[in-house]
């Protein structure tokens, strides 16, 4: 319930009047330069300026006229800001509040002071013996050290820090641990590209030791961008406990875990099929795979190849099914098969048919002959793989290069022939010198030509297919059989499933339990080795005797007993001596496995490795298990499940009791935030603002194809024609939380987040305005209890306290249930709907009346206002830490509220609902008079009564309850209805003038407004008559158009419906004008008769 009045700017405070000890000759000059009179000085001392200069709370405006509406979303002009606060010191707030909210100025210095003061830390001695419900421990999902956070990460940070700050304010021992992941593949790729760009070398040119040294140098120089972003977001993590998954503490945990898994018989080495990146020359995990859907024949660039000579752009063909024939041994018959990867036929070791296919019964037990290398290939019967109704019903089998063929090969004990080198070239195993050394897709072309020459090619046709791409290199992945280390996860997975089923581990939203069960009940052994140099080098050594065993193969599974898993090389030597039955260590050669562990291995240990596991220590005892794991649902299996499995297996404890999965953040069109789409927004670009040119330049500096750059630039020019305005961290956090609805993806429109900057501005201006009412108010330590016991509260004050209690109750429920969107809406509604639009407006007359007779009423409203502001800021603080700290520190009474007063809002108690202070009667009374107030304001608007003119109202109600509420809150109705006087249920109808405007609220109540002398009826009638003359021709023209011959037959139904609605609109407008003219004529006549 705002008024036009509130949109005016607050004036600068008046100059201070002379003090008692001032020089008698001191003179205070007025605006005209003349000395002020004694009366003027008294008024000045009391703050009695001109009425039009009364302070208005929402400086900057959000309504009140067309010009104001046009500027509603325009941020105030930003003054140049210089942070004068020394790093780590508390901000000096003695200067007057800025007239408008500026995020950079408000958010400066607080983060450094919070950190320096140790507010984020938690004493393990304090937390050690506390029950679970009195402590809150959480580790951050460690982002990749190579990258920077995008808005999806910002949502994670907003949710996690909101929870941490809430628990901390509830008095819980709260620990929020930061960290980053070494991101093996990503980091190695970044540094390799840098090395090639700067020195023209690859990692092999400089060797492993020197390369790893350069990676560490890169990490130390460039790897801190994420910590800068987290600090800008206000994340209250304990930076003294910051971890890096390759630091000494985490590395020790990795070595211990690997050894314990091996000692338990869960870790082993084997030859198996997996994703292989020829560009990286490494196995990679499923999460590092992007899938490219091809609708049919498609030509693509392959960077590792020289280029297709048959294509003008050198691109290679994909998305086709190539058919060729295998000659049957000792027969003129041929068996036709089809493949999308023709080069793999060099590794074919069988052709499969269905045992019940009548076409091929005569081929049972027969062989085909490989047309290029003469290999004798068996025809096998496989009902599991072959669909006899699809294609020819015959399937070529390449066990070493296809997942389905791999399983078929195991079922039939086939030979597994790997035909590719680690970089994707044809090797000698294909037994075709003609193709040896060719890159795989060059070989594809050559093999097609060779089969055609032999008359065995049977044509090609478009085929829908999915290409698996390496997320890091963009390379097309190859299924390859390589020797790798595996962890048997079946037992761990069962325990993880049982933990959810028995309720000891909660997954929220609960709907994701199905995914949890599906993955873990169908789990396969985990390939944990990677062929990289950056990462945790596998703590395993291959042991051989220096004499006589120089040719022993590490990759022969028969020699697996020679792999010695140990914590140190010294321990490995001791074990090797026992395995080889040798007493002299000098006779043994140890060669450490060059591979490193999958990044997810160290990430899976994060909840306990960050606290020093496996070494007993106070942190581990106090903070493990943690309380909550909050992350995106996209890594439920890849990270969350592995943490649970490894925690149960290695510590015999769940690493946390609750998993909360927030939705995926997508762009406003529902697309995943992805560098490949060019739609990734850095949180700092929203916090500090970003020009359109900078956004476009960022796209150009990336690795996007020119076509994608053009599309992304077009999208950004459309979405951010003037760039992204500065919003600040508070607005970003609050806006992101507003989007969260459990279980649903977030289609994020940055413009909506920008809108929450306006809320920060309103928060700032409302507090600034309200503080001017509190300059002569001194709060007490037990202010709430004092005013509730005082008996001095008006209904409006009781209403405000009751609304505060309701808000406290809602926030407690919503935060407890992880309903962050609901919490955001509840806090937003409290501040705008209850405090600003209703209460502050209601108390204006009370605050301006400084008479002795109004002293107690004014004190009650001041106390209520202080409590509403102070508690309201605490309500918001977990979500909006910076602006709430700044405003809270500016409230009167800071430093005078007793021993329990805290130095910072983040350690102040989170507001709790006191049920006894919930006043349903006051709320109901306020709700009852709202329609009355709305009717008063509607009448003023209907008759265009200027805000400076107060009006007389006559209220009638046949409801005794409503009449009582109106009587009790007559002053409040007058305030918000801008009334000169209110007459309730007049007994004598003659007191009601004949010239009135009437608003019938319902069958029991109505409001009339005296129009006498307020309206120039003649002028209004003339205006309306002119408007009617303009509207009537529109009606006539549309009627003529509709009545034309052939209209219904020749005009589309859509246009006919549109014209019909236009005509109805014109006629309605004309009718309303005619009614208004008649109404004014009657009012004019009534006013004449009343004279």
XYZ file of N, CA, C and O in Angstrom, residues 40 64 116 146 167 262 316 392 417 439 479 568 602 624 641 687 732 784 830 873 900 918-920 924 970 996 1072:
112
model
N 11.936 29.642 14.134
C 12.487 28.824 13.043
C 13.560 27.889 13.558
O 13.675 26.731 13.140
N 4.592 5.794 -9.597
C 4.156 7.139 -9.289
C 4.094 8.038 -10.501
O 3.915 9.238 -10.383
N 39.305 -12.007 8.550
C 40.336 -11.604 9.483
C 39.896 -11.817 10.929
O 40.701 -12.169 11.800
N 41.333 -25.548 -12.806
C 41.624 -24.908 -14.099
C 40.604 -23.861 -14.470
O 40.889 -22.950 -15.224
N 22.704 -21.920 9.996
C 23.095 -22.780 11.126
C 24.004 -22.029 12.100
O 23.881 -22.181 13.319
N 43.424 -52.463 -1.939
C 44.208 -53.601 -2.442
C 44.354 -54.684 -1.378
O 44.221 -55.882 -1.656
N 35.740 -35.517 -42.627
C 35.531 -36.964 -42.715
C 34.053 -37.300 -42.543
O 33.307 -36.613 -41.835
N 20.718 -57.649 -42.430
C 20.910 -58.981 -43.029
C 20.823 -60.085 -41.984
O 20.836 -61.266 -42.334
N 41.545 -58.551 -30.646
C 42.632 -57.947 -31.416
C 42.495 -56.427 -31.375
O 41.540 -55.857 -31.909
N 46.101 -43.096 -39.855
C 45.157 -42.697 -38.817
C 43.822 -43.369 -39.113
O 43.495 -43.646 -40.271
N 36.448 -47.053 -28.259
C 36.460 -48.150 -27.285
C 37.751 -48.958 -27.468
O 38.051 -49.407 -28.576
N 54.891 -46.547 0.219
C 56.138 -45.884 -0.150
C 56.965 -46.837 -0.990
O 56.715 -48.059 -1.026
N 40.204 -39.240 -5.736
C 40.545 -38.324 -4.645
C 39.329 -37.507 -4.217
O 39.167 -37.191 -3.029
N 33.901 -35.091 11.393
C 33.522 -36.212 10.531
C 32.764 -37.244 11.354
O 33.195 -37.558 12.458
N 27.808 -40.876 -5.010
C 27.799 -42.309 -4.722
C 29.187 -42.803 -4.338
O 29.339 -43.642 -3.445
N 27.979 -9.714 -10.773
C 28.265 -8.973 -9.536
C 28.803 -7.576 -9.841
O 28.324 -6.576 -9.303
N 22.510 -11.279 -6.803
C 22.720 -12.528 -7.539
C 22.302 -13.722 -6.701
O 21.562 -14.602 -7.171
N 12.039 -6.601 22.488
C 10.803 -7.261 22.077
C 9.941 -7.610 23.277
O 8.735 -7.311 23.300
N 7.721 -10.267 3.477
C 7.788 -9.599 4.785
C 8.274 -8.164 4.620
O 7.672 -7.224 5.154
N 16.471 -7.856 9.039
C 17.810 -7.984 8.460
C 18.429 -9.328 8.819
O 19.105 -9.962 7.996
N 25.266 -10.040 25.477
C 24.893 -11.010 24.445
C 24.905 -10.413 23.040
O 24.717 -11.129 22.066
N 2.217 -13.985 18.342
C 1.406 -14.065 17.124
C 0.003 -13.592 17.476
O -0.652 -14.153 18.351
N -0.452 -12.550 16.817
C -1.727 -11.924 17.145
C -2.663 -12.034 15.948
O -2.665 -11.180 15.056
N -3.442 -13.080 15.922
C -4.333 -13.317 14.788
C -5.401 -12.237 14.695
O -5.834 -11.876 13.591
N -6.150 -10.132 11.473
C -7.490 -10.174 10.878
C -8.067 -8.770 10.747
O -8.714 -8.437 9.749
N -9.278 3.622 12.487
C -9.703 4.770 11.695
C -8.501 5.616 11.269
O -8.433 6.078 10.130
N -21.133 12.743 -4.530
C -20.189 11.754 -3.983
C -19.806 10.721 -5.038
O -20.553 10.463 -5.990
N -18.362 2.888 -21.455
C -17.808 3.413 -20.204
C -17.736 4.940 -20.227
O -17.983 5.598 -19.210
